[in-house]
Short mmCIF file of C-alpha atoms in Angstrom, two decimals:
data_model
loop_
_atom_site.label_atom_id
_atom_site.label_comp_id
_atom_site.label_asym_id
_atom_site.label_seq_id
_atom_site.Cartn_x
_atom_site.Cartn_y
_atom_site.Cartn_z
CA MET V 3 11.06 -0.49 -25.20
CA ASN V 4 11.56 2.48 -22.85
CA VAL V 5 10.07 5.85 -23.71
CA ALA V 6 11.27 8.96 -21.88
CA CYS V 7 8.59 11.28 -20.58
CA ARG V 8 9.95 14.85 -20.71
CA ILE V 9 7.48 16.90 -18.79
CA ILE V 10 6.89 20.55 -19.71
CA ASP V 11 3.19 20.99 -19.16
CA LEU V 12 2.70 18.05 -16.86
CA GLN V 13 -0.88 17.15 -17.55
CA GLU V 14 -0.74 17.70 -21.31
CA GLU V 15 2.54 15.80 -21.60
CA TYR V 16 1.05 12.71 -19.99
CA ILE V 17 -2.04 12.94 -22.18
CA LYS V 18 0.18 13.25 -25.24
CA LEU V 19 2.25 10.30 -24.05
CA PHE V 20 -0.94 8.28 -23.67
CA ASN V 21 -2.17 9.13 -27.15
CA ASP V 22 1.22 8.50 -28.76
CA GLN V 23 1.74 5.16 -27.04
CA LEU V 24 -1.84 3.85 -26.98
CA PRO V 25 -1.05 0.98 -29.40
CA LEU V 26 1.74 -0.19 -27.07
CA LEU V 27 -0.45 0.20 -24.00
CA GLN V 28 -3.15 -1.91 -25.60
CA SER V 29 -0.87 -4.52 -27.15
CA GLY V 30 -1.37 -7.85 -25.38
CA ALA V 31 -3.33 -6.28 -22.53
CA PRO V 32 -6.71 -7.74 -21.53
CA GLU V 33 -9.74 -6.28 -23.26
CA LYS V 34 -11.16 -5.39 -19.86
CA MET V 35 -8.14 -3.18 -19.14
CA ASN V 36 -8.22 -1.60 -22.59
CA SER V 37 -11.94 -0.88 -22.43
CA LEU V 38 -11.44 1.49 -19.48
CA ARG V 39 -8.45 3.44 -20.82
CA GLU V 40 -10.28 6.15 -22.77
CA GLN V 41 -12.68 6.88 -19.91
CA ALA V 42 -9.77 6.97 -17.46
CA ILE V 43 -7.68 9.40 -19.50
CA LYS V 44 -10.67 11.74 -19.81
CA ILE V 45 -11.03 11.77 -16.02
CA PHE V 46 -7.29 12.33 -15.65
CA LYS V 47 -7.45 15.18 -18.18
CA ASP V 48 -10.18 16.81 -16.12
CA LYS V 49 -8.47 16.37 -12.75
CA GLY V 50 -4.72 16.26 -13.44
CA ILE V 51 -2.04 15.08 -11.02
CA PRO V 52 -3.12 16.34 -7.58
CA THR V 53 -1.59 19.33 -5.86
CA ASN V 54 -2.30 20.40 -2.29
CA LYS V 55 -5.17 22.49 -3.65
CA VAL V 56 -7.10 19.21 -3.99
CA GLU V 57 -8.75 18.61 -0.62
CA ASP V 58 -7.91 14.89 -0.44
CA TYR V 59 -4.27 15.69 -1.23
CA LYS V 60 -4.07 18.76 0.99
CA TYR V 61 -0.80 17.71 2.60
CA THR V 62 0.94 16.18 -0.42
CA ASN V 63 1.60 17.96 -3.70
CA LEU V 64 2.47 15.16 -6.13
CA GLN V 65 3.20 17.24 -9.22
CA PRO V 66 6.90 17.95 -8.54
CA TYR V 67 7.64 14.23 -8.26
CA PHE V 68 6.03 13.29 -11.58
CA LYS V 69 8.17 15.81 -13.46
CA GLY V 70 11.47 15.08 -15.14
CA ASN V 71 12.89 12.52 -17.53
CA LEU V 72 11.06 9.41 -16.40
CA ASN V 73 11.34 6.25 -18.47
CA LEU V 74 8.28 4.08 -18.86
CA ALA V 75 8.68 0.40 -19.60
CA PHE V 76 5.94 -0.25 -22.18
CA THR V 77 7.13 -3.83 -22.67
CA ASN V 78 8.08 -6.52 -20.16
CA GLU V 79 11.76 -6.74 -21.10
CA SER V 80 12.83 -5.60 -17.65
CA ALA V 81 10.90 -8.45 -16.05
CA HIS V 82 13.09 -11.00 -17.84
CA ASN V 83 16.34 -10.53 -15.98
CA ASP V 84 18.13 -11.97 -13.00
CA VAL V 85 17.18 -9.40 -10.34
CA THR V 86 14.85 -11.86 -8.61
CA GLN V 87 17.72 -14.20 -7.76
CA HIS V 88 18.59 -11.99 -4.77
CA PHE V 89 15.28 -12.72 -3.10
CA HIS V 90 14.98 -16.07 -1.38
CA CYS V 91 13.16 -15.85 1.91
CA GLU V 92 15.27 -16.99 4.85
CA VAL V 93 13.17 -15.73 7.74
CA PRO V 94 12.97 -18.62 10.18
CA GLN V 95 9.69 -20.54 9.94
CA LEU V 96 8.21 -18.19 7.33
CA LYS V 97 7.20 -20.08 4.22
CA THR V 98 5.56 -18.11 1.42
CA TYR V 99 4.53 -18.39 -2.20
CA ASN V 100 6.95 -15.90 -3.77
CA VAL V 101 5.84 -13.84 -6.76
CA PHE V 102 7.97 -11.12 -8.36
CA LEU V 103 6.99 -7.99 -10.23
CA VAL V 104 9.69 -5.93 -11.93
CA ASN V 105 8.95 -2.32 -12.87
CA GLY V 106 5.24 -3.10 -12.79
CA TRP V 107 5.46 -6.30 -14.87
CA PHE V 108 4.76 -9.81 -13.61
CA SER V 109 7.90 -11.96 -13.77
CA ALA V 110 7.04 -15.33 -15.27
CA LYS V 111 10.36 -16.80 -14.09
CA GLU V 112 8.84 -17.53 -10.70
CA SER V 113 5.45 -18.74 -11.89
CA ASP V 114 5.80 -22.37 -10.74
CA LEU V 115 4.36 -21.96 -7.23
CA ASN V 116 2.94 -25.43 -6.57
CA LEU V 117 -0.35 -23.95 -5.41
CA PRO V 118 -3.33 -25.89 -4.01
CA ASP V 119 -5.97 -26.97 -6.52
CA GLY V 120 -8.05 -24.09 -7.81
CA VAL V 121 -5.83 -21.30 -6.46
CA VAL V 122 -4.59 -19.00 -9.20
CA VAL V 123 -1.59 -16.65 -9.03
CA CYS V 124 -0.56 -15.24 -12.38
CA SER V 125 -0.21 -12.02 -14.34
CA ILE V 126 -3.23 -9.90 -15.16
CA ARG V 127 -2.50 -10.68 -18.81
CA ASP V 128 -2.62 -14.43 -18.32
CA ALA V 129 -5.77 -14.09 -16.24
CA ALA V 130 -7.54 -12.60 -19.26
CA GLU V 131 -6.97 -15.84 -21.16
CA GLN V 132 -7.52 -18.37 -18.39
CA HIS V 133 -9.99 -16.63 -16.05
CA ALA V 134 -11.71 -14.04 -18.17
CA ASP V 135 -14.99 -14.37 -16.26
CA VAL V 136 -13.37 -13.41 -12.93
CA LEU V 137 -11.42 -10.54 -14.49
CA GLU V 138 -14.53 -9.22 -16.21
CA LYS V 139 -16.58 -9.39 -13.02
CA TYR V 140 -14.16 -7.65 -10.67
CA TYR V 141 -11.58 -5.53 -12.52
CA GLY V 142 -12.09 -1.80 -12.05
CA LYS V 143 -15.13 -2.22 -9.81
CA THR V 144 -13.86 -0.92 -6.45
CA ALA V 145 -10.98 1.47 -7.23
CA PRO V 146 -12.72 4.88 -7.67
CA MET V 147 -11.14 6.45 -10.74
CA GLU V 148 -14.00 8.99 -10.93
CA LYS V 149 -12.94 10.39 -7.54
CA ASP V 150 -9.16 10.06 -7.63
CA ALA V 151 -6.95 11.22 -10.49
CA MET V 152 -4.18 8.81 -9.48
CA VAL V 153 -6.50 5.82 -9.87
CA ALA V 154 -7.60 7.22 -13.23
CA MET V 155 -3.97 7.64 -14.29
CA ASN V 156 -3.18 4.07 -13.24
CA THR V 157 -6.22 2.75 -15.11
CA ALA V 158 -5.13 4.58 -18.26
CA PHE V 159 -1.48 3.46 -18.21
CA ALA V 160 -1.28 0.12 -16.35
CA GLN V 161 -0.43 -2.89 -18.52
CA ASP V 162 0.22 -5.69 -16.06
CA GLY V 163 0.31 -6.77 -12.44
CA ALA V 164 -0.63 -9.73 -10.27
CA PHE V 165 -3.90 -11.67 -10.34
CA ILE V 166 -4.77 -13.78 -7.28
CA TYR V 167 -7.89 -15.92 -6.98
CA VAL V 168 -8.72 -18.26 -4.10
CA PRO V 169 -11.84 -20.35 -4.77
CA LYS V 170 -14.71 -21.16 -2.45
CA GLY V 171 -13.78 -22.89 0.80
CA VAL V 172 -10.01 -22.96 0.23
CA VAL V 173 -7.77 -21.99 3.15
CA LEU V 174 -4.32 -20.98 1.95
CA GLU V 175 -1.92 -21.90 4.74
CA LYS V 176 1.13 -20.03 3.40
CA PRO V 177 1.04 -16.28 2.65
CA ILE V 178 1.50 -15.04 -0.91
CA GLN V 179 4.42 -12.63 -1.09
CA LEU V 180 4.40 -10.12 -3.97
CA VAL V 181 7.88 -8.58 -4.21
CA ASN V 182 7.62 -5.35 -6.20
CA ILE V 183 11.07 -4.51 -7.54
CA MET V 184 12.06 -1.20 -9.11
CA THR V 185 15.32 -1.31 -11.01
CA GLY V 186 17.13 0.16 -14.01
CA SER V 187 19.93 2.47 -15.05
CA GLU V 188 17.62 5.44 -15.71
CA ASP V 189 14.96 7.30 -13.74
CA ARG V 190 11.74 5.36 -14.10
CA LEU V 191 7.96 5.62 -13.76
CA ALA V 192 5.92 2.44 -13.31
CA PHE V 193 2.24 1.60 -13.17
CA GLN V 194 1.08 -1.62 -11.55
CA ARG V 195 -2.40 -3.09 -11.20
CA ASN V 196 -3.23 -6.01 -8.89
CA LEU V 197 -6.53 -7.86 -8.52
CA ILE V 198 -7.17 -10.17 -5.54
CA VAL V 199 -10.38 -12.16 -5.14
CA ALA V 200 -11.16 -14.26 -2.05
CA ASP V 201 -14.23 -16.34 -2.79
CA GLU V 202 -16.84 -17.50 -0.27
CA ASN V 203 -15.42 -19.08 2.92
CA SER V 204 -11.83 -18.80 1.69
CA GLN V 205 -8.83 -17.52 3.65
CA LEU V 206 -5.56 -15.99 2.48
CA LYS V 207 -2.81 -13.58 3.45
CA VAL V 208 -0.87 -11.40 1.01
CA MET V 209 2.35 -9.47 1.62
CA LEU V 210 3.19 -6.60 -0.74
CA CYS V 211 6.91 -5.97 -0.39
CA ASP V 212 8.05 -2.76 -2.14
CA HIS V 213 11.73 -2.56 -2.90
CA THR V 214 14.33 -0.60 -4.91
CA MET V 215 17.49 -2.18 -6.33
CA SER V 216 19.34 0.74 -7.90
CA PRO V 217 19.93 4.38 -6.90
CA GLN V 218 17.88 6.01 -9.65
CA LYS V 219 14.77 8.12 -9.11
CA PHE V 220 11.67 5.91 -9.13
CA VAL V 221 8.02 6.95 -9.26
CA VAL V 222 5.41 4.23 -8.70
CA ASN V 223 1.64 4.41 -9.10
CA SER V 224 0.07 1.14 -7.99
CA VAL V 225 -3.55 0.08 -7.47
CA THR V 226 -4.59 -3.13 -5.70
CA GLU V 227 -8.25 -4.12 -5.78
CA VAL V 228 -9.42 -6.67 -3.19
CA PHE V 229 -12.75 -8.48 -3.06
CA ALA V 230 -13.52 -10.33 0.17
CA ASN V 231 -16.61 -12.37 -0.56
CA GLU V 232 -19.02 -13.89 1.94
CA SER V 233 -17.41 -15.33 5.11
CA SER V 234 -13.90 -14.92 3.71
CA VAL V 235 -10.87 -13.90 5.79
CA PHE V 236 -8.22 -11.77 4.11
CA ASP V 237 -5.03 -10.05 5.34
CA VAL V 238 -2.82 -7.72 3.31
CA TYR V 239 0.48 -6.34 4.61
CA ASN V 240 2.09 -3.56 2.58
CA LEU V 241 5.78 -3.44 3.54
CA GLN V 242 7.45 -0.34 2.14
CA ASN V 243 11.23 -0.24 2.12
CA GLN V 244 12.64 2.04 -0.58
CA HIS V 245 15.40 4.60 -0.90
CA ASN V 246 14.91 8.34 -0.55
CA LEU V 247 14.59 9.01 -4.28
CA THR V 248 11.42 6.92 -4.46
CA THR V 249 7.95 8.40 -4.77
CA GLN V 250 5.16 5.90 -4.29
CA VAL V 251 1.41 6.31 -4.58
CA ALA V 252 -0.04 3.01 -3.35
CA GLY V 253 -3.76 2.36 -3.35
CA ILE V 254 -5.49 -0.59 -1.68
CA TYR V 255 -9.24 -0.75 -2.30
CA VAL V 256 -11.23 -3.42 -0.45
CA HIS V 257 -14.83 -4.47 -1.06
CA GLN V 258 -16.43 -6.70 1.60
CA LYS V 259 -19.46 -8.97 1.52
CA ARG V 260 -21.46 -10.55 4.35
CA ASN V 261 -19.53 -11.96 7.36
CA SER V 262 -16.13 -11.24 5.83
CA ASN V 263 -13.13 -10.28 7.96
CA ILE V 264 -10.28 -8.22 6.52
CA LEU V 265 -7.06 -6.76 7.89
CA THR V 266 -4.77 -4.23 6.19
CA ASN V 267 -1.48 -3.14 7.73
CA ASN V 268 0.71 -0.55 6.00
CA LEU V 269 4.24 -0.59 7.37
CA THR V 270 6.34 2.25 5.97
CA LEU V 271 9.84 1.51 7.22
CA HIS V 272 11.74 3.60 4.70
CA SER V 273 10.83 5.67 1.67
CA GLY V 274 11.17 9.08 0.07
CA ILE V 275 7.67 10.38 -0.66
CA THR V 276 4.85 7.98 0.17
CA ARG V 277 1.13 8.38 -0.31
CA ASN V 278 -1.02 5.44 0.82
CA ASN V 279 -4.68 5.35 -0.16
CA ILE V 280 -6.71 2.75 1.74
CA ARG V 281 -10.44 2.44 1.10
CA VAL V 282 -12.67 -0.22 2.65
CA THR V 283 -16.33 -0.59 1.65
CA MET V 284 -18.47 -2.82 3.87
CA ASP V 285 -21.24 -3.55 1.39
CA ASP V 286 -23.09 -6.22 3.38
CA GLU V 287 -24.06 -7.04 6.95
CA ASN V 288 -21.77 -8.37 9.69
CA CYS V 289 -18.52 -7.32 8.07
CA GLU V 290 -15.43 -6.70 10.20
CA SER V 291 -12.45 -4.61 9.11
CA HIS V 292 -9.11 -3.90 10.79
CA VAL V 293 -7.07 -1.10 9.24
CA TYR V 294 -3.64 -0.45 10.73
CA GLY V 295 -0.51 1.46 9.83
CA LEU V 296 2.97 2.29 11.14
CA TYR V 297 5.18 4.92 9.54
CA LEU V 298 8.77 5.72 10.52
CA SER V 299 10.44 8.65 8.82
CA ASP V 300 13.54 10.78 9.20
CA LYS V 301 15.69 13.20 7.20
CA ASN V 302 13.30 14.88 4.70
CA GLN V 303 11.01 11.92 4.13
CA HIS V 304 7.25 12.39 3.83
CA VAL V 305 4.48 9.85 4.48
CA ASP V 306 0.80 10.58 3.83
CA ASN V 307 -1.82 7.99 4.83
CA PHE V 308 -5.35 8.61 3.55
CA THR V 309 -8.06 6.17 4.66
CA PHE V 310 -11.78 5.92 3.99
CA ILE V 311 -13.92 3.35 5.82
CA ASP V 312 -17.43 3.17 4.34
CA HIS V 313 -20.07 1.54 6.55
CA ALA V 314 -22.73 1.02 3.91
CA LYS V 315 -24.76 -1.70 5.65
CA PRO V 316 -25.81 -2.45 9.26
CA HIS V 317 -24.16 -4.62 11.95
CA CYS V 318 -20.56 -3.97 10.86
CA GLU V 319 -17.43 -3.16 12.85
CA SER V 320 -14.23 -1.30 11.94
CA PHE V 321 -11.07 -0.83 13.98
CA GLU V 322 -8.49 1.66 12.73
CA LEU V 323 -5.13 2.54 14.28
CA PHE V 324 -2.21 4.43 12.69
CA LYS V 325 0.98 5.40 14.50
CA GLY V 326 3.93 7.45 13.32
CA VAL V 327 7.41 8.36 14.54
CA MET V 328 9.02 11.37 12.85
CA ASP V 329 12.66 12.40 13.29
CA ASP V 330 14.91 15.14 11.85
CA SER V 331 12.88 17.25 9.36
CA ALA V 332 10.49 14.49 8.34
CA THR V 333 6.83 15.24 7.74
CA ALA V 334 3.74 13.10 7.74
CA ALA V 335 0.00 13.35 7.32
CA PHE V 336 -2.96 11.25 8.33
CA THR V 337 -6.48 11.76 7.01
CA GLY V 338 -8.98 9.18 8.17
CA ARG V 339 -12.62 9.36 7.16
CA VAL V 340 -15.23 7.02 8.60
CA LEU V 341 -18.62 7.23 6.88
CA VAL V 342 -21.66 5.62 8.51
CA GLN V 343 -24.49 5.66 6.02
CA LYS V 344 -28.17 6.11 6.90
CA ASP V 345 -29.04 2.40 6.79
CA ALA V 346 -25.89 1.28 8.64
CA GLN V 347 -27.52 0.89 12.05
CA GLN V 348 -25.71 -0.84 14.93
CA THR V 349 -22.33 0.13 13.57
CA ASN V 350 -19.21 0.02 15.75
CA ALA V 351 -16.38 2.17 14.42
CA TYR V 352 -13.17 3.12 16.21
CA GLN V 353 -10.38 5.28 14.80
CA SER V 354 -7.14 6.53 16.34
CA ASN V 355 -4.00 8.26 15.09
CA ASN V 356 -1.03 8.73 17.44
CA ASN V 357 2.27 10.41 16.60
CA LEU V 358 5.70 10.98 18.15
CA LEU V 359 7.78 13.96 17.07
CA LEU V 360 11.42 13.50 18.06
CA THR V 361 12.66 16.95 16.98
CA GLN V 362 11.36 20.49 16.73
CA ASN V 363 11.52 20.32 12.92
CA ALA V 364 9.45 17.15 12.48
CA LYS V 365 5.79 17.76 11.59
CA ILE V 366 2.53 15.85 11.37
CA ASN V 367 -0.89 16.91 10.09
CA SER V 368 -3.63 14.70 11.50
CA LYS V 369 -7.25 14.89 10.42
CA PRO V 370 -9.54 12.16 11.78
CA GLN V 371 -13.16 12.44 10.63
CA LEU V 372 -16.49 10.83 11.50
CA GLU V 373 -19.50 11.31 9.25
CA ILE V 374 -22.56 9.64 10.75
CA TYR V 375 -26.07 9.45 9.29
CA ALA V 376 -27.40 6.55 11.41
CA ASP V 377 -28.62 6.98 14.99
CA ASP V 378 -27.90 3.58 16.56
CA VAL V 379 -24.10 3.49 16.48
CA LYS V 380 -20.99 3.39 18.66
CA CYS V 381 -18.25 5.48 17.09
CA SER V 382 -15.15 7.23 18.34
CA HIS V 383 -12.09 8.88 16.88
CA GLY V 384 -9.09 10.78 18.10
CA ALA V 385 -5.55 11.92 17.41
CA THR V 386 -2.51 12.69 19.54
CA VAL V 387 0.77 14.41 18.76
CA GLY V 388 3.54 14.56 21.31
CA GLN V 389 7.09 13.83 22.35
CA LEU V 390 8.59 11.09 24.46
CA ASP V 391 7.14 10.97 27.97
CA ASP V 392 9.46 12.75 30.42
CA GLU V 393 8.13 10.79 33.39
CA ALA V 394 8.65 7.46 31.66
CA MET V 395 12.13 8.57 30.62
CA PHE V 396 12.92 9.54 34.23
CA TYR V 397 11.59 6.17 35.47
CA LEU V 398 13.90 4.26 33.13
CA ARG V 399 16.92 6.49 33.78
CA ALA V 400 16.44 6.09 37.55
CA ARG V 401 16.84 2.35 37.11
CA GLY V 402 20.23 2.67 35.47
CA ILE V 403 19.13 2.54 31.81
CA SER V 404 21.05 4.93 29.57
CA GLN V 405 19.27 7.84 27.92
CA GLU V 406 19.69 6.41 24.41
CA GLU V 407 18.47 2.97 25.46
CA SER V 408 15.51 4.57 27.25
CA ARG V 409 14.58 6.44 24.08
CA VAL V 410 14.68 3.23 22.06
CA LEU V 411 12.55 1.37 24.59
CA LEU V 412 9.91 4.10 24.68
CA MET V 413 9.75 4.41 20.89
CA PHE V 414 9.48 0.67 20.46
CA ALA V 415 6.74 0.45 23.10
CA PHE V 416 4.87 3.16 21.22
CA ALA V 417 5.15 1.37 17.85
CA TYR V 418 4.52 -2.14 19.11
CA GLU V 419 0.74 -1.76 19.28
CA VAL V 420 0.61 -1.77 15.48
CA ILE V 421 3.24 -4.48 15.05
CA GLU V 422 1.25 -6.69 17.42
CA LYS V 423 -1.67 -6.62 14.97
CA ILE V 424 0.27 -8.67 12.40
CA ARG V 425 -1.41 -12.09 12.16
CA VAL V 426 1.65 -13.88 10.69
CA GLU V 427 3.92 -14.70 13.62
CA PRO V 428 7.28 -15.00 11.77
CA LEU V 429 6.55 -11.76 9.92
CA LYS V 430 5.70 -10.07 13.21
CA GLU V 431 9.08 -11.13 14.63
CA GLN V 432 10.90 -9.88 11.53
CA ILE V 433 9.20 -6.47 11.61
CA ARG V 434 9.79 -6.22 15.35
CA GLY V 435 13.52 -6.65 14.78
CA LEU V 436 13.67 -4.22 11.86
CA VAL V 437 11.78 -1.51 13.74
CA GLU V 438 14.12 -1.85 16.70
CA LYS V 439 17.14 -1.57 14.38
CA ARG V 440 15.60 1.51 12.79
CA PHE V 441 15.24 3.16 16.19
CA ARG V 442 18.83 2.25 17.08
CA GLY V 443 20.15 3.78 13.86
CA GLU V 444 21.35 0.40 12.58
CA PHE V 445 18.91 0.27 9.66
CA ASP V 446 21.10 2.36 7.33
CA LYS V 447 20.54 0.29 4.20
CA CYS V 448 17.22 0.30 2.41
CA ASP V 449 17.94 -2.20 -0.35
CA SER V 450 17.16 -5.40 1.53
CA CYS V 451 13.82 -7.12 1.22
CA VAL V 452 11.76 -6.32 4.32
CA VAL V 453 10.50 -9.86 4.67
CA CYS V 454 13.55 -11.78 3.49
CA GLY V 455 16.32 -9.53 4.71
CA GLN V 456 18.17 -10.38 1.52
CA SER V 457 20.60 -7.74 0.31
CA GLY V 458 20.54 -6.50 -3.26
CA SER V 459 22.84 -3.99 -4.86
CA GLY V 460 24.07 -2.24 -1.72
CA VAL V 461 22.25 1.05 -2.29
CA SER V 462 22.67 3.36 0.69
CA CYS V 463 19.86 5.55 1.95
CA LEU V 464 20.48 9.18 1.08
#
């Protein structure tokens, strides 16, 4: 059942939609999800969809993109179709556990994953029946709906998503690939909620692959909560590859315990309007976090990365690096906040944001921040905005390399520092090739899966 959301007064229309469709939202959803809906909608009512008058959304006004006739899939009918047949990973040497989500709903067609004993990958709904204790313990505990209206909105409306649990001591050799597909014959709004739990001494890697299969306008509000328990190692790669009529608000919220090691890498290769919220809370000693991002934009695309690294306990380290390349009239924003709390002594925190502007019309707003309340720390941050190096260009041209090839080489050298951080070698090679194609102007289709390279409906980028 699809219900059109005709927005007049944006905030009130969504609240009315929530009240009118509450029975459908609650139907079949876990009690834990349903128990937070009323609180979430009250927060959303108070805050509303952010404009650039909200400090944390200073560079991205989301309200225009949530207006219009947007269909919401309140049932999982769209997840029971054949769209997943286009996605069969053929990257050399890359073997993954493939999981599909269609318009925010877990697709049960691909549920037979042949996983190691104890590892669980299923829908949030199934998790409520089979792993209620884990869902009850972790769901809604690290995504801050009190502070962010988009998390509150997701908590109020989300009905499904992926649930991943890796038990104590299990090392998952193959990555789990979550392919998030948006499709349909009408403009669509989707809410997706993922919960990932890495238990003590476990290791896993997850790839979130965002993808559009039809030319309609899509608006996506997704929240992924991650819990890295003691001595666990967790990587998440968010690979964004959507057409220009896509607006995505993607939140990844990580909570770390003692001796855990996490890596997040947001790779925005193509999109319309993208807002990435990344929050890491180091809530125990000797945690290590690596937070990376690469964003490539052209035409009138806009990418906004907002990060918050919270050093809550002593003896922790964080390494943060975001790089962007903007062409044509593209715009981007980076806001990175590192908080070192009073008790977080002997903290090491490093943050950097570097940007290339290829035209006079491209723009970037960069706002790195350090907030330090401890006195025994090593912290640094910085940002750069510039154009291609004239001296380096001259050096290459003097050795017989054409101007266009020199530009490609310099751009790729600039971006490679983030690509090199990928800890899955076949994925690193795939991204390396796609980034080079993007710089050469060969990446003119945005409907192929970033990881698989499999073509879908042939939707051209606008």
